[in-house]
PDB file of N, CA and C in Angstrom:
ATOM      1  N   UNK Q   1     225.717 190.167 281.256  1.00 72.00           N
ATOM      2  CA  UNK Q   1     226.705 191.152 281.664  1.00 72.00           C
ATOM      3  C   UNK Q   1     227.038 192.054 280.477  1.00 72.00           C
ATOM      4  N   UNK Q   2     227.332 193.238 281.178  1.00 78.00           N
ATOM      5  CA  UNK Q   2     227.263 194.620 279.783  1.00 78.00           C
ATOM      6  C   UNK Q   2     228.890 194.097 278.957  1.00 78.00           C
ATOM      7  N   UNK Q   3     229.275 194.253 277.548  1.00 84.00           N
ATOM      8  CA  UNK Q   3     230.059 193.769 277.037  1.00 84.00           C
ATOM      9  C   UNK Q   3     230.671 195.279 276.672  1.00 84.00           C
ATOM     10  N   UNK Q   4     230.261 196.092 276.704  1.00 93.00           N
ATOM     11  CA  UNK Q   4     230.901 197.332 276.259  1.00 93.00           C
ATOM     12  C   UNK Q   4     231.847 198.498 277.178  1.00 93.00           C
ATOM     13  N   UNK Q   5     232.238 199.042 276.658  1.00 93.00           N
ATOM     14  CA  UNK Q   5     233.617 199.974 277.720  1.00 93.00           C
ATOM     15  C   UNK Q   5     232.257 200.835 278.556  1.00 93.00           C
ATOM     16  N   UNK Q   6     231.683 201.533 277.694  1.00 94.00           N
ATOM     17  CA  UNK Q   6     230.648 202.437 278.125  1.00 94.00           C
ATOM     18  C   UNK Q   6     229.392 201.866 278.857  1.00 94.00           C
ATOM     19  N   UNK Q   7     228.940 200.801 278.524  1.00 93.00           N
ATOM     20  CA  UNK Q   7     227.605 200.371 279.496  1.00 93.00           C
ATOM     21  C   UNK Q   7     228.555 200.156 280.683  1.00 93.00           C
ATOM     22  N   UNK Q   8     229.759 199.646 280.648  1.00 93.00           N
ATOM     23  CA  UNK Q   8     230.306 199.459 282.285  1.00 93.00           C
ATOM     24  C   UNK Q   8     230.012 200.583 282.641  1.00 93.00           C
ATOM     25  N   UNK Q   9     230.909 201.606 282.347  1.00 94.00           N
ATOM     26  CA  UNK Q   9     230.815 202.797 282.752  1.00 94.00           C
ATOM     27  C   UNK Q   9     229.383 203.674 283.224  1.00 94.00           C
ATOM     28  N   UNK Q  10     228.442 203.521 282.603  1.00 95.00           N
ATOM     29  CA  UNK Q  10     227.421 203.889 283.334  1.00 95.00           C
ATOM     30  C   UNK Q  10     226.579 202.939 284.105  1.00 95.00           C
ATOM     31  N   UNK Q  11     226.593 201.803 284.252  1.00 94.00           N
ATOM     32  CA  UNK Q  11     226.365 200.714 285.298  1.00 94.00           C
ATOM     33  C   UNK Q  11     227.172 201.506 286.706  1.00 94.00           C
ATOM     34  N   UNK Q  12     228.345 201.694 286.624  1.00 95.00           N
ATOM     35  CA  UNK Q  12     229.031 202.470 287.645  1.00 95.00           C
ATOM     36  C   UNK Q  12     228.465 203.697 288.429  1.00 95.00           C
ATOM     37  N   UNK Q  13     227.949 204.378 287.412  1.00 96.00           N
ATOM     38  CA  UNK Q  13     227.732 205.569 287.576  1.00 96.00           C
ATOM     39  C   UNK Q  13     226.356 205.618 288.269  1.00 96.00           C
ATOM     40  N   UNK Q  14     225.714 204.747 287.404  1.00 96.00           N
ATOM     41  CA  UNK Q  14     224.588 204.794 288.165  1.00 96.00           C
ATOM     42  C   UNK Q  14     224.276 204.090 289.390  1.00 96.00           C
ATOM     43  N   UNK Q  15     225.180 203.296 289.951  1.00 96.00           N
ATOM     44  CA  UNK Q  15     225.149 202.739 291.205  1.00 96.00           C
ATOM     45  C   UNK Q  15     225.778 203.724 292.001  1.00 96.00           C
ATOM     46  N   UNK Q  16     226.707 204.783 291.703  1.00 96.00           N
ATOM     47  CA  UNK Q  16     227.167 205.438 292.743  1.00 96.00           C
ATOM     48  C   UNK Q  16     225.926 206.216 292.724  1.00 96.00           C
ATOM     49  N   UNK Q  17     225.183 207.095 291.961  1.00 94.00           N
ATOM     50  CA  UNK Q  17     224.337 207.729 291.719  1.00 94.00           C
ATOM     51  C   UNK Q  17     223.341 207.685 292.577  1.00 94.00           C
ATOM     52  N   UNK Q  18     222.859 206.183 292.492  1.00 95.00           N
ATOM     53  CA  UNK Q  18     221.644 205.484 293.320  1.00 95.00           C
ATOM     54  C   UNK Q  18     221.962 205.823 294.491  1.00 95.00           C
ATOM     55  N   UNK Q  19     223.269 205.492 295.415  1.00 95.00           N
ATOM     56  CA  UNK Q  19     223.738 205.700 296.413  1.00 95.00           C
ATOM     57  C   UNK Q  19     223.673 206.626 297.117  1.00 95.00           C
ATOM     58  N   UNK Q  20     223.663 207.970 296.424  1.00 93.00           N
ATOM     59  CA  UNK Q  20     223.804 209.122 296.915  1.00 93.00           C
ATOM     60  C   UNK Q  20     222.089 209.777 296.731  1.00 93.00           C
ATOM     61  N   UNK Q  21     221.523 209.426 295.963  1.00 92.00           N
ATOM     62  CA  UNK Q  21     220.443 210.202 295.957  1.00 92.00           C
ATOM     63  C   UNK Q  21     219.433 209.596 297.178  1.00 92.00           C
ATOM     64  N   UNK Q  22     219.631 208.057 297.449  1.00 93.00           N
ATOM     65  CA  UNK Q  22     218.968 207.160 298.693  1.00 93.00           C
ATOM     66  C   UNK Q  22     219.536 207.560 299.829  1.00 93.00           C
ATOM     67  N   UNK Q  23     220.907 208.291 299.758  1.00 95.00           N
ATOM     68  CA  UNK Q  23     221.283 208.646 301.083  1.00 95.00           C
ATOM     69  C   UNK Q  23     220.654 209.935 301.514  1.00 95.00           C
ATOM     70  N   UNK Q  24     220.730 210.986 300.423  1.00 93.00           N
ATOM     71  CA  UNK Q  24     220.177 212.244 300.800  1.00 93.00           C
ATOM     72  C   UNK Q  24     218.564 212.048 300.598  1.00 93.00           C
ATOM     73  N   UNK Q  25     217.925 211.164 299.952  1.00 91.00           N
ATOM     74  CA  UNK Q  25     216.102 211.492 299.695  1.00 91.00           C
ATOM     75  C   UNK Q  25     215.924 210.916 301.709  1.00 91.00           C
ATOM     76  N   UNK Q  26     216.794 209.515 301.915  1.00 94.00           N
ATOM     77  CA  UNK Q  26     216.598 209.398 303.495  1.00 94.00           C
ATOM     78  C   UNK Q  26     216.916 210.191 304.393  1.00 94.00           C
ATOM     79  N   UNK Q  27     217.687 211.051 304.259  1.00 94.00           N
ATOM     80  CA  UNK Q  27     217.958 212.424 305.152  1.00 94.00           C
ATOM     81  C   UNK Q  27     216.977 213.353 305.279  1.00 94.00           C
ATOM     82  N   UNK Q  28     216.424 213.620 304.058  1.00 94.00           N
ATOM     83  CA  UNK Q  28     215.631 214.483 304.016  1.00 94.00           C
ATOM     84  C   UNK Q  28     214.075 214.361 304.995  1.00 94.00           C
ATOM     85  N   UNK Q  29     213.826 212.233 304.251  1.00 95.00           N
ATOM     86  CA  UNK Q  29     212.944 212.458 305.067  1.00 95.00           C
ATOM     87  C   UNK Q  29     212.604 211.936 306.538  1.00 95.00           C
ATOM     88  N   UNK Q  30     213.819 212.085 307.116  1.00 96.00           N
ATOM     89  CA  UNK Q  30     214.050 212.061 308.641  1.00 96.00           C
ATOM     90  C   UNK Q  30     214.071 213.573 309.319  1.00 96.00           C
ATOM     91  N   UNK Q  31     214.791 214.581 308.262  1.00 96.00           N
ATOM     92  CA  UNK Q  31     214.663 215.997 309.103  1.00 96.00           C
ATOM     93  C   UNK Q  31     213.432 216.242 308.728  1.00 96.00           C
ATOM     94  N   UNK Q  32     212.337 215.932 308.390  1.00 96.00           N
ATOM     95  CA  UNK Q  32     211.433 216.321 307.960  1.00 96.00           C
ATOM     96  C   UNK Q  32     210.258 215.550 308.847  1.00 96.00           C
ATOM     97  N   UNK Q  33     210.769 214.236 309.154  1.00 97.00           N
ATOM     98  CA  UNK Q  33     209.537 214.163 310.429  1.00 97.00           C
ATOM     99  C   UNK Q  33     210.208 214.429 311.893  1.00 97.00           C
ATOM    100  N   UNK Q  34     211.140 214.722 311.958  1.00 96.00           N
ATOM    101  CA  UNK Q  34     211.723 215.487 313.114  1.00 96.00           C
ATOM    102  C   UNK Q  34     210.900 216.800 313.519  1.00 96.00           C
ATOM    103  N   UNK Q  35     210.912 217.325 312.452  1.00 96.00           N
ATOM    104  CA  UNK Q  35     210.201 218.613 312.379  1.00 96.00           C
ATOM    105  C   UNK Q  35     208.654 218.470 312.284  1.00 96.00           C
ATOM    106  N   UNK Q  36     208.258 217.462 312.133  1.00 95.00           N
ATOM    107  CA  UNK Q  36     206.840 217.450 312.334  1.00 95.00           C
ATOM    108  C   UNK Q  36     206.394 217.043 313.606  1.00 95.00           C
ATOM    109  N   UNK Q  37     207.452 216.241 314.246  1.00 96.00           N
ATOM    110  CA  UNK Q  37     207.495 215.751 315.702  1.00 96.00           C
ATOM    111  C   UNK Q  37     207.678 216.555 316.840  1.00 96.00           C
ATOM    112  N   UNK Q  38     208.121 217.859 316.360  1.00 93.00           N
ATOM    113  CA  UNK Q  38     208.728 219.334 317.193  1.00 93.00           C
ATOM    114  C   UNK Q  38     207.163 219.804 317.908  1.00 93.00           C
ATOM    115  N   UNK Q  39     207.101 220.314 319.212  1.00 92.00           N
ATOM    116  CA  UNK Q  39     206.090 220.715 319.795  1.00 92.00           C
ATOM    117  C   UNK Q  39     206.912 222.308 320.224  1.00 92.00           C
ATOM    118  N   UNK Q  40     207.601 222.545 320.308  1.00 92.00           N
ATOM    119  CA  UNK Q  40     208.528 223.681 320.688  1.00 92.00           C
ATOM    120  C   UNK Q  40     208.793 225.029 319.705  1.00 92.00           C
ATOM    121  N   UNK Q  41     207.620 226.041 319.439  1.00 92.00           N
ATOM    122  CA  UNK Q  41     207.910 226.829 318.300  1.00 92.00           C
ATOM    123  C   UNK Q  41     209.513 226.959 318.217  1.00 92.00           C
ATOM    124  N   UNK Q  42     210.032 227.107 318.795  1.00 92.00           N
ATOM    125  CA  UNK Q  42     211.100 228.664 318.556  1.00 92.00           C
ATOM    126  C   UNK Q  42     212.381 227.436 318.390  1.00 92.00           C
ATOM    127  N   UNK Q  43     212.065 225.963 318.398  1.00 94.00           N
ATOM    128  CA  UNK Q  43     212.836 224.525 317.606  1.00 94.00           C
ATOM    129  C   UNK Q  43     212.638 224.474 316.550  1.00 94.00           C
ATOM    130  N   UNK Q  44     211.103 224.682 316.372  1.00 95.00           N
ATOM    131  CA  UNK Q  44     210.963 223.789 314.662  1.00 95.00           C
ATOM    132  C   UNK Q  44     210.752 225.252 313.947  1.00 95.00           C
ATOM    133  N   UNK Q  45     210.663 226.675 314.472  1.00 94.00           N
ATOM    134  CA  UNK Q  45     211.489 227.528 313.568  1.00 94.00           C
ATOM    135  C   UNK Q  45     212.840 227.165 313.245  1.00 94.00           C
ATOM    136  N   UNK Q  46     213.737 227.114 314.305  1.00 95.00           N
ATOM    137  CA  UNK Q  46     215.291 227.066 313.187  1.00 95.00           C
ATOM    138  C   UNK Q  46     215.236 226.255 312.639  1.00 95.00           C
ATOM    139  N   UNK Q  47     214.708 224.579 313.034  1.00 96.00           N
ATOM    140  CA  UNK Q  47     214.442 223.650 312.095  1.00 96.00           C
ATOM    141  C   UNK Q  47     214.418 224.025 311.018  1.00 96.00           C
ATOM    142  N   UNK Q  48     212.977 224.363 310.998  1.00 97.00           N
ATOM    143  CA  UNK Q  48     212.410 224.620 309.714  1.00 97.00           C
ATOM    144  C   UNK Q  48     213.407 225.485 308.562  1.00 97.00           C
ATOM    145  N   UNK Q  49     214.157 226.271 309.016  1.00 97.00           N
ATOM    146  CA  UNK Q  49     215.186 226.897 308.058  1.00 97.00           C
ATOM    147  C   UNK Q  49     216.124 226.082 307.266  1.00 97.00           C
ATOM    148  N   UNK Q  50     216.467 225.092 308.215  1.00 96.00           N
ATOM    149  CA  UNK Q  50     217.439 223.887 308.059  1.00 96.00           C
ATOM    150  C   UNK Q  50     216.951 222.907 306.843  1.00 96.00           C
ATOM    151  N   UNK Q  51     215.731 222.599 307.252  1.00 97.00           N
ATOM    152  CA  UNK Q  51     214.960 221.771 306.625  1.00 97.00           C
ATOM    153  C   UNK Q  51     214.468 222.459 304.697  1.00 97.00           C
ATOM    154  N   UNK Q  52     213.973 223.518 305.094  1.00 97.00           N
ATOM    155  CA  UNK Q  52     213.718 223.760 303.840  1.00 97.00           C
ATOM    156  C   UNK Q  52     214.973 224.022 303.171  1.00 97.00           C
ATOM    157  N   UNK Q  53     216.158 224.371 303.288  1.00 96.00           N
ATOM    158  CA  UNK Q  53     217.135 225.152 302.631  1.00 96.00           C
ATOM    159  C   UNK Q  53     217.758 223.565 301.791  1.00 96.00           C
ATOM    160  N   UNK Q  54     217.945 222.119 302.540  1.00 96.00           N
ATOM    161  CA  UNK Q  54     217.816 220.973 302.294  1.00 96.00           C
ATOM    162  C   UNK Q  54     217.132 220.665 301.560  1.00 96.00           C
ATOM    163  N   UNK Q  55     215.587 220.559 300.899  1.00 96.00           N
ATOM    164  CA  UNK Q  55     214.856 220.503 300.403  1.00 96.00           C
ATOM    165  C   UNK Q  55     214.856 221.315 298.764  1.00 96.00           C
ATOM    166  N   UNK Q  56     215.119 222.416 299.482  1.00 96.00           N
ATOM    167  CA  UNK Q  56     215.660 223.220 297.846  1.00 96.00           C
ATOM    168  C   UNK Q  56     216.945 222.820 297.352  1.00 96.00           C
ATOM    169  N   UNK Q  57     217.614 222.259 298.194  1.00 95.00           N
ATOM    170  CA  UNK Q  57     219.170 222.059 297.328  1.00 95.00           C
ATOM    171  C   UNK Q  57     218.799 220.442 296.998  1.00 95.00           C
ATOM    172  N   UNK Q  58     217.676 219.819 297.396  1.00 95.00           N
ATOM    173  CA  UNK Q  58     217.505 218.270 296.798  1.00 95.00           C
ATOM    174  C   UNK Q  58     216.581 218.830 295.302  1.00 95.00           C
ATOM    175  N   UNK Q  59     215.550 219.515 295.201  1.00 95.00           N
ATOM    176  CA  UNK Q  59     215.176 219.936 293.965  1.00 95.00           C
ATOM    177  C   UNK Q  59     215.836 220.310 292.967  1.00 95.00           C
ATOM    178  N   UNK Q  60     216.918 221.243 293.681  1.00 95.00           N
ATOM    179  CA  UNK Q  60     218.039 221.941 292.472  1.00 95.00           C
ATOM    180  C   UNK Q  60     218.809 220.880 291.859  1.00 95.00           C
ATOM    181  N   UNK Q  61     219.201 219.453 292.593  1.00 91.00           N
ATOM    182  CA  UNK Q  61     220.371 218.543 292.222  1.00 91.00           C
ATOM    183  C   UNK Q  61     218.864 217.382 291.177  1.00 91.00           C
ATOM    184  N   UNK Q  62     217.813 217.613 291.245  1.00 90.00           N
ATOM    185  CA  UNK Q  62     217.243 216.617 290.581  1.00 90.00           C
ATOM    186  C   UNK Q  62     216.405 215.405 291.758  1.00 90.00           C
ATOM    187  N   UNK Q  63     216.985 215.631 292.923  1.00 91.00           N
ATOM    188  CA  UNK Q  63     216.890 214.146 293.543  1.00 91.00           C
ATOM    189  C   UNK Q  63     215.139 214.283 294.323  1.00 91.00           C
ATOM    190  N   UNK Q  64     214.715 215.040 294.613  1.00 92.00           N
ATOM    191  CA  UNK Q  64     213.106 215.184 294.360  1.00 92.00           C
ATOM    192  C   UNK Q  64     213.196 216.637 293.515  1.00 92.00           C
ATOM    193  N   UNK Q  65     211.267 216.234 293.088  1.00 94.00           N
ATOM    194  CA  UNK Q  65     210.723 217.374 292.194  1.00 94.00           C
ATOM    195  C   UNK Q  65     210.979 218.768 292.576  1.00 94.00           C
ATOM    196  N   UNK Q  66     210.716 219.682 292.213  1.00 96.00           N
ATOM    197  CA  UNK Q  66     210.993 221.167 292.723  1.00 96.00           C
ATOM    198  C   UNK Q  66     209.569 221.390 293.377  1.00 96.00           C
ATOM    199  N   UNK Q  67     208.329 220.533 292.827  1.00 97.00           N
ATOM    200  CA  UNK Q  67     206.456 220.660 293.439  1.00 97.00           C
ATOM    201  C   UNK Q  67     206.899 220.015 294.378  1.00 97.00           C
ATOM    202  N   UNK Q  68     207.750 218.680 294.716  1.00 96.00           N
ATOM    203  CA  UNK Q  68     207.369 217.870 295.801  1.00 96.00           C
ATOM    204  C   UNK Q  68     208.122 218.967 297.091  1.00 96.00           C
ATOM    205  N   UNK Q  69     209.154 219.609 296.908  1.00 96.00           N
ATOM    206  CA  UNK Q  69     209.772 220.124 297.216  1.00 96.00           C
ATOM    207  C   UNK Q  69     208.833 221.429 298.221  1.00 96.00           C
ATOM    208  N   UNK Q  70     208.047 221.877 297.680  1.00 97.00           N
ATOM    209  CA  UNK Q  70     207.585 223.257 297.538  1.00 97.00           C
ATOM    210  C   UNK Q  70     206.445 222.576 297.955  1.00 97.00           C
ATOM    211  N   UNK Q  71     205.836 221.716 297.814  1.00 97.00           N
ATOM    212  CA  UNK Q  71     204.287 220.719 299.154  1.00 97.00           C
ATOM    213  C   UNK Q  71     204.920 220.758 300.286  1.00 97.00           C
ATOM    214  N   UNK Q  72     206.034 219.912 300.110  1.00 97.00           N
ATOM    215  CA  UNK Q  72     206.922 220.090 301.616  1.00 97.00           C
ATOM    216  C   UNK Q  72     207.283 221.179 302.615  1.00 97.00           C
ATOM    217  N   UNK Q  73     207.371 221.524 302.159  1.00 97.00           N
ATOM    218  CA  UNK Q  73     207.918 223.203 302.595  1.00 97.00           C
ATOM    219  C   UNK Q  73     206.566 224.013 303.286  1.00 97.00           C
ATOM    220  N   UNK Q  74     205.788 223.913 302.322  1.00 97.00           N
ATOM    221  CA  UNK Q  74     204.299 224.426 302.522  1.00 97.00           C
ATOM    222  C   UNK Q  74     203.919 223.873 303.960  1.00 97.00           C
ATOM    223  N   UNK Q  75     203.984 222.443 303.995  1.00 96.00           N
ATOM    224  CA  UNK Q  75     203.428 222.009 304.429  1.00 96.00           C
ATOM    225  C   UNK Q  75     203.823 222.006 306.272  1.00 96.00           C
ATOM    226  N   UNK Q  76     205.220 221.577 305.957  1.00 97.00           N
ATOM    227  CA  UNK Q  76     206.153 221.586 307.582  1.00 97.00           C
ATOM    228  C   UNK Q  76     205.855 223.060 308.254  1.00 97.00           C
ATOM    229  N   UNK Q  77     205.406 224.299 306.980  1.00 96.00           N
ATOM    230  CA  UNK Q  77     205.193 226.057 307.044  1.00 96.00           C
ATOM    231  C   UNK Q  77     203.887 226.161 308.352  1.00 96.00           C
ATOM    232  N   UNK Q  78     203.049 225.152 307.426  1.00 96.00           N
ATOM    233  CA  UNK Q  78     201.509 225.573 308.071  1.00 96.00           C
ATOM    234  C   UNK Q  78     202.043 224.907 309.627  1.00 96.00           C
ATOM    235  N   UNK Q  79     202.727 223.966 310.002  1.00 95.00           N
ATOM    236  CA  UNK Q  79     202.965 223.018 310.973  1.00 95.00           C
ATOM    237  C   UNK Q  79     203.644 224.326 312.097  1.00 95.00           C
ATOM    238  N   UNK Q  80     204.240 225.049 311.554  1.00 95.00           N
ATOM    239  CA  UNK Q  80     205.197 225.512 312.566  1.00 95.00           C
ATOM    240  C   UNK Q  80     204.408 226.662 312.527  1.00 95.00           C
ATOM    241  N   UNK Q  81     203.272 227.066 312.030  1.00 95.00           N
ATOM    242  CA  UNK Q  81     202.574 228.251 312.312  1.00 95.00           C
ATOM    243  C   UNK Q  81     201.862 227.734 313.210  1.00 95.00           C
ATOM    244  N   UNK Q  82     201.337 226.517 313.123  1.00 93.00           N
ATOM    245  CA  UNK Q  82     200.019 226.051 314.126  1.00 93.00           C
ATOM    246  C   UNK Q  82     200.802 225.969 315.462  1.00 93.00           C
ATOM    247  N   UNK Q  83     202.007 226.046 315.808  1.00 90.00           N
ATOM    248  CA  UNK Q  83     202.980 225.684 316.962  1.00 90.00           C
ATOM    249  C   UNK Q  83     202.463 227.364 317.895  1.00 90.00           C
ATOM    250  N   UNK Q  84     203.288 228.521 316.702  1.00 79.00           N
ATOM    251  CA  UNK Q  84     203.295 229.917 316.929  1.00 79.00           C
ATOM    252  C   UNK Q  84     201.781 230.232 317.462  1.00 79.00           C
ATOM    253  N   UNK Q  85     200.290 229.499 316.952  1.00 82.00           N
ATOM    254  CA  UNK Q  85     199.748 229.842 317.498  1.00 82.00           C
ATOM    255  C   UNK Q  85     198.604 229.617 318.593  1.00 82.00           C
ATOM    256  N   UNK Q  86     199.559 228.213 318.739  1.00 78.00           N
ATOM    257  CA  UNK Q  86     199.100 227.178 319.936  1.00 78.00           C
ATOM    258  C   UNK Q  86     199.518 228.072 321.271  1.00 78.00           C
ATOM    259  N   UNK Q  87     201.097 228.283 320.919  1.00 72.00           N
ATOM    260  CA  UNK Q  87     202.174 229.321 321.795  1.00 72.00           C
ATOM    261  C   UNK Q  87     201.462 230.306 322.466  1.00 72.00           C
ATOM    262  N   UNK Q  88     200.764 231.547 321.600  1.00 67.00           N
ATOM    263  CA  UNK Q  88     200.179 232.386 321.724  1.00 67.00           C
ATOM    264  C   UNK Q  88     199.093 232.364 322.700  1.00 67.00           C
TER     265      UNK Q  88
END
């Protein structure tokens, strides 16, 4: 057990820490196979707005990469184009 004022203190920190970044990395990647699960262009367009804007504010806070971020994005992109031109 940590004996110091300060290792408590970041033992703390980093358990709330853990907490929050496992809550939002699991959010993320639930709207994210939601949106891969979408057969409905003109759904997994607004989705997709939702989704990426999420994705950039998890890169900006640290809690994924800004690349993993930006594969993602790419990727759910090509998904909802292939919808637009299934549609078509």
């Amino acid at each position: 057990m940590a004996n110091h004022k300060s290792s408590l203190k970041r033992i703390r920190q980093t358990v709330k820490r853990n907490l929050y970044n496992r809550y939002y990395a699991k959010t993320s990647r639930t709207a994210v196979r939601r949106l891969r699960a979408m057969t409905d262009k003109d759904e997994a367009a607004a989705a997709f707005i939702k989704v990426s804007s999420l994705l950039d504010k998890l890169a900006r806070k640290g809690i994924i990469s800004k690349n993993k971020a930006a594969n993602l994005k790419s990727k759910l992109q090509r998904h909802v184009n292939k919808l637009a031109a299934a549609a078509a």
